[in-house]
PDB file of N, CA and C in Angstrom:
ATOM      1  N   THR A  25       3.752 -26.608 -13.476  1.00 90.00           N
ATOM      2  CA  THR A  25       4.410 -26.051 -14.652  1.00 90.00           C
ATOM      3  C   THR A  25       4.672 -24.564 -14.446  1.00 90.00           C
ATOM      4  N   ALA A  26       5.484 -24.023 -15.299  1.00 94.00           N
ATOM      5  CA  ALA A  26       5.831 -22.605 -15.195  1.00 94.00           C
ATOM      6  C   ALA A  26       4.606 -21.718 -15.342  1.00 94.00           C
ATOM      7  N   THR A  27       3.786 -22.037 -16.314  1.00 93.00           N
ATOM      8  CA  THR A  27       2.597 -21.219 -16.557  1.00 93.00           C
ATOM      9  C   THR A  27       1.644 -21.272 -15.368  1.00 93.00           C
ATOM     10  N   ALA A  28       1.470 -22.448 -14.803  1.00 95.00           N
ATOM     11  CA  ALA A  28       0.596 -22.589 -13.636  1.00 95.00           C
ATOM     12  C   ALA A  28       1.119 -21.757 -12.470  1.00 95.00           C
ATOM     13  N   HIS A  29       2.422 -21.789 -12.243  1.00 97.00           N
ATOM     14  CA  HIS A  29       3.006 -20.979 -11.171  1.00 97.00           C
ATOM     15  C   HIS A  29       2.800 -19.491 -11.440  1.00 97.00           C
ATOM     16  N   TYR A  30       2.970 -19.090 -12.698  1.00 96.00           N
ATOM     17  CA  TYR A  30       2.811 -17.679 -13.041  1.00 96.00           C
ATOM     18  C   TYR A  30       1.389 -17.211 -12.741  1.00 96.00           C
ATOM     19  N   PHE A  31       0.391 -17.930 -13.263  1.00 94.00           N
ATOM     20  CA  PHE A  31      -0.993 -17.508 -13.057  1.00 94.00           C
ATOM     21  C   PHE A  31      -1.428 -17.655 -11.599  1.00 94.00           C
ATOM     22  N   ARG A  32      -0.899 -18.654 -10.917  1.00 97.00           N
ATOM     23  CA  ARG A  32      -1.203 -18.802  -9.489  1.00 97.00           C
ATOM     24  C   ARG A  32      -0.658 -17.605  -8.713  1.00 97.00           C
ATOM     25  N   SER A  33       0.514 -17.116  -9.085  1.00 97.00           N
ATOM     26  CA  SER A  33       1.077 -15.951  -8.393  1.00 97.00           C
ATOM     27  C   SER A  33       0.169 -14.734  -8.556  1.00 97.00           C
ATOM     28  N   ILE A  34      -0.418 -14.584  -9.722  1.00 95.00           N
ATOM     29  CA  ILE A  34      -1.347 -13.472  -9.944  1.00 95.00           C
ATOM     30  C   ILE A  34      -2.574 -13.625  -9.048  1.00 95.00           C
ATOM     31  N   ALA A  35      -3.110 -14.837  -8.995  1.00 96.00           N
ATOM     32  CA  ALA A  35      -4.290 -15.085  -8.160  1.00 96.00           C
ATOM     33  C   ALA A  35      -3.978 -14.851  -6.684  1.00 96.00           C
ATOM     34  N   LEU A  36      -2.846 -15.352  -6.228  1.00 98.00           N
ATOM     35  CA  LEU A  36      -2.474 -15.177  -4.822  1.00 98.00           C
ATOM     36  C   LEU A  36      -2.271 -13.709  -4.480  1.00 98.00           C
ATOM     37  N   GLU A  37      -1.654 -12.969  -5.392  1.00 96.00           N
ATOM     38  CA  GLU A  37      -1.458 -11.542  -5.143  1.00 96.00           C
ATOM     39  C   GLU A  37      -2.796 -10.816  -5.038  1.00 96.00           C
ATOM     40  N   SER A  38      -3.748 -11.208  -5.880  1.00 96.00           N
ATOM     41  CA  SER A  38      -5.064 -10.560  -5.829  1.00 96.00           C
ATOM     42  C   SER A  38      -5.796 -10.860  -4.526  1.00 96.00           C
ATOM     43  N   LEU A  39      -5.414 -11.952  -3.871  1.00 97.00           N
ATOM     44  CA  LEU A  39      -6.004 -12.323  -2.581  1.00 97.00           C
ATOM     45  C   LEU A  39      -5.227 -11.754  -1.398  1.00 97.00           C
ATOM     46  N   GLY A  40      -4.176 -10.987  -1.699  1.00 97.00           N
ATOM     47  CA  GLY A  40      -3.373 -10.394  -0.635  1.00 97.00           C
ATOM     48  C   GLY A  40      -2.317 -11.319  -0.066  1.00 97.00           C
ATOM     49  N   GLU A  41      -2.067 -12.420  -0.719  1.00 97.00           N
ATOM     50  CA  GLU A  41      -1.073 -13.405  -0.264  1.00 97.00           C
ATOM     51  C   GLU A  41       0.271 -13.089  -0.924  1.00 97.00           C
ATOM     52  N   GLU A  42       0.853 -11.959  -0.561  1.00 97.00           N
ATOM     53  CA  GLU A  42       2.049 -11.458  -1.231  1.00 97.00           C
ATOM     54  C   GLU A  42       3.235 -12.426  -1.161  1.00 97.00           C
ATOM     55  N   GLU A  43       3.487 -12.992   0.001  1.00 97.00           N
ATOM     56  CA  GLU A  43       4.642 -13.877   0.162  1.00 97.00           C
ATOM     57  C   GLU A  43       4.490 -15.142  -0.676  1.00 97.00           C
ATOM     58  N   ARG A  44       3.326 -15.734  -0.636  1.00 97.00           N
ATOM     59  CA  ARG A  44       3.073 -16.939  -1.442  1.00 97.00           C
ATOM     60  C   ARG A  44       3.096 -16.614  -2.928  1.00 97.00           C
ATOM     61  N   ALA A  45       2.583 -15.443  -3.284  1.00 97.00           N
ATOM     62  CA  ALA A  45       2.586 -15.024  -4.685  1.00 97.00           C
ATOM     63  C   ALA A  45       4.010 -14.870  -5.204  1.00 97.00           C
ATOM     64  N   LEU A  46       4.864 -14.261  -4.415  1.00 97.00           N
ATOM     65  CA  LEU A  46       6.251 -14.078  -4.822  1.00 97.00           C
ATOM     66  C   LEU A  46       6.968 -15.417  -4.956  1.00 97.00           C
ATOM     67  N   ARG A  47       6.674 -16.330  -4.059  1.00 97.00           N
ATOM     68  CA  ARG A  47       7.279 -17.661  -4.123  1.00 97.00           C
ATOM     69  C   ARG A  47       6.897 -18.357  -5.437  1.00 97.00           C
ATOM     70  N   ASP A  48       5.618 -18.288  -5.805  1.00 97.00           N
ATOM     71  CA  ASP A  48       5.187 -18.903  -7.059  1.00 97.00           C
ATOM     72  C   ASP A  48       5.756 -18.170  -8.265  1.00 97.00           C
ATOM     73  N   LEU A  49       5.865 -16.865  -8.179  1.00 97.00           N
ATOM     74  CA  LEU A  49       6.430 -16.090  -9.271  1.00 97.00           C
ATOM     75  C   LEU A  49       7.891 -16.473  -9.496  1.00 97.00           C
ATOM     76  N   ARG A  50       8.634 -16.649  -8.434  1.00 97.00           N
ATOM     77  CA  ARG A  50      10.031 -17.086  -8.558  1.00 97.00           C
ATOM     78  C   ARG A  50      10.119 -18.478  -9.166  1.00 97.00           C
ATOM     79  N   ARG A  51       9.227 -19.367  -8.748  1.00 97.00           N
ATOM     80  CA  ARG A  51       9.205 -20.712  -9.337  1.00 97.00           C
ATOM     81  C   ARG A  51       8.927 -20.629 -10.833  1.00 97.00           C
ATOM     82  N   ALA A  52       7.980 -19.772 -11.200  1.00 97.00           N
ATOM     83  CA  ALA A  52       7.673 -19.593 -12.622  1.00 97.00           C
ATOM     84  C   ALA A  52       8.899 -19.107 -13.373  1.00 97.00           C
ATOM     85  N   TYR A  53       9.562 -18.096 -12.832  1.00 97.00           N
ATOM     86  CA  TYR A  53      10.744 -17.533 -13.483  1.00 97.00           C
ATOM     87  C   TYR A  53      11.805 -18.604 -13.711  1.00 97.00           C
ATOM     88  N   PHE A  54      12.127 -19.370 -12.688  1.00 97.00           N
ATOM     89  CA  PHE A  54      13.178 -20.376 -12.821  1.00 97.00           C
ATOM     90  C   PHE A  54      12.755 -21.522 -13.741  1.00 97.00           C
ATOM     91  N   THR A  55      11.489 -21.897 -13.708  1.00 97.00           N
ATOM     92  CA  THR A  55      11.022 -22.963 -14.593  1.00 97.00           C
ATOM     93  C   THR A  55      11.013 -22.498 -16.045  1.00 97.00           C
ATOM     94  N   PHE A  56      10.555 -21.274 -16.288  1.00 96.00           N
ATOM     95  CA  PHE A  56      10.639 -20.732 -17.646  1.00 96.00           C
ATOM     96  C   PHE A  56      12.102 -20.679 -18.084  1.00 96.00           C
ATOM     97  N   GLY A  57      12.982 -20.295 -17.180  1.00 96.00           N
ATOM     98  CA  GLY A  57      14.408 -20.244 -17.490  1.00 96.00           C
ATOM     99  C   GLY A  57      14.963 -21.596 -17.883  1.00 96.00           C
ATOM    100  N   ASP A  58      14.545 -22.642 -17.180  1.00 97.00           N
ATOM    101  CA  ASP A  58      14.974 -23.996 -17.533  1.00 97.00           C
ATOM    102  C   ASP A  58      14.515 -24.361 -18.944  1.00 97.00           C
ATOM    103  N   LEU A  59      13.291 -23.978 -19.273  1.00 96.00           N
ATOM    104  CA  LEU A  59      12.767 -24.274 -20.611  1.00 96.00           C
ATOM    105  C   LEU A  59      13.524 -23.519 -21.696  1.00 96.00           C
ATOM    106  N   VAL A  60      13.885 -22.282 -21.415  1.00 96.00           N
ATOM    107  CA  VAL A  60      14.669 -21.498 -22.370  1.00 96.00           C
ATOM    108  C   VAL A  60      16.068 -22.083 -22.504  1.00 96.00           C
ATOM    109  N   PHE A  61      16.637 -22.556 -21.410  1.00 96.00           N
ATOM    110  CA  PHE A  61      17.951 -23.177 -21.453  1.00 96.00           C
ATOM    111  C   PHE A  61      17.929 -24.416 -22.353  1.00 96.00           C
ATOM    112  N   GLU A  62      16.847 -25.197 -22.255  1.00 96.00           N
ATOM    113  CA  GLU A  62      16.709 -26.402 -23.073  1.00 96.00           C
ATOM    114  C   GLU A  62      16.524 -26.067 -24.549  1.00 96.00           C
ATOM    115  N   ASN A  63      15.818 -24.961 -24.823  1.00 94.00           N
ATOM    116  CA  ASN A  63      15.549 -24.556 -26.202  1.00 94.00           C
ATOM    117  C   ASN A  63      15.447 -23.035 -26.235  1.00 94.00           C
ATOM    118  N   GLU A  64      16.512 -22.386 -26.662  1.00 92.00           N
ATOM    119  CA  GLU A  64      16.545 -20.925 -26.626  1.00 92.00           C
ATOM    120  C   GLU A  64      15.526 -20.287 -27.563  1.00 92.00           C
ATOM    121  N   ASN A  65      14.942 -21.066 -28.466  1.00 90.00           N
ATOM    122  CA  ASN A  65      13.917 -20.547 -29.368  1.00 90.00           C
ATOM    123  C   ASN A  65      12.499 -20.775 -28.858  1.00 90.00           C
ATOM    124  N   ASN A  66      12.362 -21.225 -27.610  1.00 93.00           N
ATOM    125  CA  ASN A  66      11.047 -21.437 -27.021  1.00 93.00           C
ATOM    126  C   ASN A  66      10.469 -20.064 -26.670  1.00 93.00           C
ATOM    127  N   ALA A  67       9.712 -19.506 -27.603  1.00 92.00           N
ATOM    128  CA  ALA A  67       9.223 -18.136 -27.465  1.00 92.00           C
ATOM    129  C   ALA A  67       8.238 -17.985 -26.317  1.00 92.00           C
ATOM    130  N   VAL A  68       7.392 -18.974 -26.090  1.00 91.00           N
ATOM    131  CA  VAL A  68       6.409 -18.880 -25.006  1.00 91.00           C
ATOM    132  C   VAL A  68       7.124 -18.864 -23.658  1.00 91.00           C
ATOM    133  N   ALA A  69       8.115 -19.740 -23.493  1.00 94.00           N
ATOM    134  CA  ALA A  69       8.867 -19.763 -22.236  1.00 94.00           C
ATOM    135  C   ALA A  69       9.643 -18.463 -22.044  1.00 94.00           C
ATOM    136  N   ARG A  70      10.228 -17.955 -23.110  1.00 95.00           N
ATOM    137  CA  ARG A  70      10.976 -16.696 -23.024  1.00 95.00           C
ATOM    138  C   ARG A  70      10.036 -15.539 -22.669  1.00 95.00           C
ATOM    139  N   TYR A  71       8.853 -15.506 -23.262  1.00 93.00           N
ATOM    140  CA  TYR A  71       7.895 -14.452 -22.954  1.00 93.00           C
ATOM    141  C   TYR A  71       7.429 -14.576 -21.503  1.00 93.00           C
ATOM    142  N   GLY A  72       7.180 -15.802 -21.056  1.00 94.00           N
ATOM    143  CA  GLY A  72       6.784 -16.025 -19.666  1.00 94.00           C
ATOM    144  C   GLY A  72       7.854 -15.602 -18.691  1.00 94.00           C
ATOM    145  N   ARG A  73       9.093 -15.870 -19.051  1.00 96.00           N
ATOM    146  CA  ARG A  73      10.197 -15.418 -18.199  1.00 96.00           C
ATOM    147  C   ARG A  73      10.229 -13.896 -18.159  1.00 96.00           C
ATOM    148  N   GLY A  74       9.973 -13.272 -19.291  1.00 96.00           N
ATOM    149  CA  GLY A  74       9.918 -11.810 -19.328  1.00 96.00           C
ATOM    150  C   GLY A  74       8.800 -11.255 -18.462  1.00 96.00           C
ATOM    151  N   LEU A  75       7.633 -11.862 -18.537  1.00 95.00           N
ATOM    152  CA  LEU A  75       6.522 -11.415 -17.688  1.00 95.00           C
ATOM    153  C   LEU A  75       6.850 -11.589 -16.209  1.00 95.00           C
ATOM    154  N   SER A  76       7.498 -12.691 -15.889  1.00 97.00           N
ATOM    155  CA  SER A  76       7.894 -12.936 -14.493  1.00 97.00           C
ATOM    156  C   SER A  76       8.875 -11.870 -14.029  1.00 97.00           C
ATOM    157  N   LEU A  77       9.843 -11.566 -14.869  1.00 97.00           N
ATOM    158  CA  LEU A  77      10.808 -10.512 -14.530  1.00 97.00           C
ATOM    159  C   LEU A  77      10.110  -9.177 -14.332  1.00 97.00           C
ATOM    160  N   GLN A  78       9.168  -8.888 -15.191  1.00 96.00           N
ATOM    161  CA  GLN A  78       8.425  -7.623 -15.100  1.00 96.00           C
ATOM    162  C   GLN A  78       7.696  -7.525 -13.762  1.00 96.00           C
ATOM    163  N   ARG A  79       7.029  -8.585 -13.366  1.00 96.00           N
ATOM    164  CA  ARG A  79       6.289  -8.584 -12.105  1.00 96.00           C
ATOM    165  C   ARG A  79       7.219  -8.509 -10.901  1.00 96.00           C
ATOM    166  N   MET A  80       8.489  -8.931 -11.087  1.00 96.00           N
ATOM    167  CA  MET A  80       9.463  -8.840  -9.999  1.00 96.00           C
ATOM    168  C   MET A  80      10.205  -7.509 -10.009  1.00 96.00           C
ATOM    169  N   GLY A  81       9.870  -6.633 -10.949  1.00 96.00           N
ATOM    170  CA  GLY A  81      10.447  -5.296 -10.971  1.00 96.00           C
ATOM    171  C   GLY A  81      11.693  -5.126 -11.819  1.00 96.00           C
ATOM    172  N   HIS A  82      12.010  -6.085 -12.658  1.00 97.00           N
ATOM    173  CA  HIS A  82      13.192  -6.025 -13.518  1.00 97.00           C
ATOM    174  C   HIS A  82      12.760  -5.639 -14.934  1.00 97.00           C
ATOM    175  N   GLN A  83      12.375  -4.380 -15.095  1.00 97.00           N
ATOM    176  CA  GLN A  83      11.732  -3.917 -16.323  1.00 97.00           C
ATOM    177  C   GLN A  83      12.608  -4.048 -17.569  1.00 97.00           C
ATOM    178  N   GLU A  84      13.849  -3.627 -17.488  1.00 97.00           N
ATOM    179  CA  GLU A  84      14.705  -3.623 -18.671  1.00 97.00           C
ATOM    180  C   GLU A  84      14.949  -5.038 -19.192  1.00 97.00           C
ATOM    181  N   GLU A  85      15.298  -5.940 -18.287  1.00 96.00           N
ATOM    182  CA  GLU A  85      15.538  -7.331 -18.684  1.00 96.00           C
ATOM    183  C   GLU A  85      14.248  -7.977 -19.194  1.00 96.00           C
ATOM    184  N   ALA A  86      13.133  -7.641 -18.555  1.00 96.00           N
ATOM    185  CA  ALA A  86      11.840  -8.175 -18.979  1.00 96.00           C
ATOM    186  C   ALA A  86      11.522  -7.740 -20.404  1.00 96.00           C
ATOM    187  N   GLU A  87      11.725  -6.482 -20.688  1.00 95.00           N
ATOM    188  CA  GLU A  87      11.444  -5.960 -22.022  1.00 95.00           C
ATOM    189  C   GLU A  87      12.301  -6.660 -23.079  1.00 95.00           C
ATOM    190  N   GLN A  88      13.559  -6.902 -22.769  1.00 96.00           N
ATOM    191  CA  GLN A  88      14.444  -7.608 -23.701  1.00 96.00           C
ATOM    192  C   GLN A  88      13.927  -9.016 -23.985  1.00 96.00           C
ATOM    193  N   GLU A  89      13.530  -9.720 -22.934  1.00 94.00           N
ATOM    194  CA  GLU A  89      13.024 -11.086 -23.107  1.00 94.00           C
ATOM    195  C   GLU A  89      11.741 -11.104 -23.933  1.00 94.00           C
ATOM    196  N   MET A  90      10.814 -10.215 -23.599  1.00 91.00           N
ATOM    197  CA  MET A  90       9.536 -10.209 -24.301  1.00 91.00           C
ATOM    198  C   MET A  90       9.692  -9.767 -25.756  1.00 91.00           C
ATOM    199  N   THR A  91      10.585  -8.830 -26.009  1.00 92.00           N
ATOM    200  CA  THR A  91      10.839  -8.391 -27.382  1.00 92.00           C
ATOM    201  C   THR A  91      11.423  -9.527 -28.201  1.00 92.00           C
ATOM    202  N   ARG A  92      12.379 -10.229 -27.642  1.00 92.00           N
ATOM    203  CA  ARG A  92      12.986 -11.361 -28.350  1.00 92.00           C
ATOM    204  C   ARG A  92      11.964 -12.463 -28.609  1.00 92.00           C
ATOM    205  N   ALA A  93      11.140 -12.757 -27.607  1.00 91.00           N
ATOM    206  CA  ALA A  93      10.117 -13.792 -27.761  1.00 91.00           C
ATOM    207  C   ALA A  93       9.114 -13.411 -28.841  1.00 91.00           C
ATOM    208  N   THR A  94       8.703 -12.161 -28.831  1.00 88.00           N
ATOM    209  CA  THR A  94       7.730 -11.699 -29.812  1.00 88.00           C
ATOM    210  C   THR A  94       8.314 -11.766 -31.218  1.00 88.00           C
ATOM    211  N   ALA A  95       9.564 -11.367 -31.368  1.00 88.00           N
ATOM    212  CA  ALA A  95      10.222 -11.425 -32.678  1.00 88.00           C
ATOM    213  C   ALA A  95      10.358 -12.866 -33.166  1.00 88.00           C
ATOM    214  N   ASN A  96      10.731 -13.784 -32.264  1.00 83.00           N
ATOM    215  CA  ASN A  96      10.922 -15.185 -32.640  1.00 83.00           C
ATOM    216  C   ASN A  96       9.617 -15.879 -32.995  1.00 83.00           C
ATOM    217  N   SER A  97       8.505 -15.364 -32.505  1.00 83.00           N
ATOM    218  CA  SER A  97       7.220 -16.036 -32.731  1.00 83.00           C
ATOM    219  C   SER A  97       6.301 -15.220 -33.640  1.00 83.00           C
ATOM    220  N   GLU A  98       6.855 -14.196 -34.260  1.00 78.00           N
ATOM    221  CA  GLU A  98       6.069 -13.302 -35.119  1.00 78.00           C
ATOM    222  C   GLU A  98       4.877 -12.721 -34.360  1.00 78.00           C
ATOM    223  N   GLY A  99       5.086 -12.436 -33.084  1.00 71.00           N
ATOM    224  CA  GLY A  99       4.073 -11.790 -32.263  1.00 71.00           C
ATOM    225  C   GLY A  99       3.098 -12.714 -31.574  1.00 71.00           C
ATOM    226  N   HIS A 100       3.223 -14.023 -31.769  1.00 76.00           N
ATOM    227  CA  HIS A 100       2.230 -14.955 -31.233  1.00 76.00           C
ATOM    228  C   HIS A 100       2.491 -15.409 -29.799  1.00 76.00           C
ATOM    229  N   ALA A 101       3.693 -15.260 -29.296  1.00 78.00           N
ATOM    230  CA  ALA A 101       4.008 -15.748 -27.949  1.00 78.00           C
ATOM    231  C   ALA A 101       3.154 -15.088 -26.885  1.00 78.00           C
ATOM    232  N   SER A 102       2.881 -13.804 -27.034  1.00 75.00           N
ATOM    233  CA  SER A 102       2.100 -13.098 -26.025  1.00 75.00           C
ATOM    234  C   SER A 102       0.656 -13.579 -25.961  1.00 75.00           C
ATOM    235  N   ASN A 103       0.141 -14.131 -27.058  1.00 75.00           N
ATOM    236  CA  ASN A 103      -1.242 -14.607 -27.083  1.00 75.00           C
ATOM    237  C   ASN A 103      -1.493 -15.697 -26.056  1.00 75.00           C
ATOM    238  N   PHE A 104      -0.460 -16.478 -25.768  1.00 76.00           N
ATOM    239  CA  PHE A 104      -0.594 -17.578 -24.815  1.00 76.00           C
ATOM    240  C   PHE A 104      -0.945 -17.072 -23.416  1.00 76.00           C
ATOM    241  N   PHE A 105      -0.540 -15.857 -23.088  1.00 75.00           N
ATOM    242  CA  PHE A 105      -0.726 -15.331 -21.744  1.00 75.00           C
ATOM    243  C   PHE A 105      -1.927 -14.388 -21.608  1.00 75.00           C
ATOM    244  N   GLU A 106      -2.687 -14.225 -22.675  1.00 70.00           N
ATOM    245  CA  GLU A 106      -3.861 -13.359 -22.603  1.00 70.00           C
ATOM    246  C   GLU A 106      -4.965 -14.025 -21.814  1.00 70.00           C
ATOM    247  N   ILE A 107      -5.631 -13.233 -21.006  1.00 60.00           N
ATOM    248  CA  ILE A 107      -6.758 -13.716 -20.216  1.00 60.00           C
ATOM    249  C   ILE A 107      -7.996 -13.004 -20.734  1.00 60.00           C
ATOM    250  N   SER A 108      -8.970 -13.761 -21.148  1.00 59.00           N
ATOM    251  CA  SER A 108     -10.216 -13.154 -21.599  1.00 59.00           C
ATOM    252  C   SER A 108     -11.357 -13.796 -20.815  1.00 59.00           C
ATOM    253  N   GLY A 109     -12.339 -13.019 -20.616  1.00 58.00           N
ATOM    254  CA  GLY A 109     -13.420 -13.648 -19.862  1.00 58.00           C
ATOM    255  C   GLY A 109     -14.335 -12.672 -19.361  1.00 58.00           C
TER     256      GLY A 109
END
């Protein structure tokens, strides 16, 4: 799933596996994009796509996606991606 690819990319990057991390990050981006295409109001997918863009260095587009997702979900979309522990 998109979320699994996103979090796996973070884990791989922390292990120094930059190439594999980028590959998973791209998969996450495109999978989140497919979900947004299917339902443009899917705030979690839109926020995930924004996070993926941010990690790939596309700050302006990422901010637009995350702002739209947050507005559509009354701020709850970002909660899905929080890591606590």
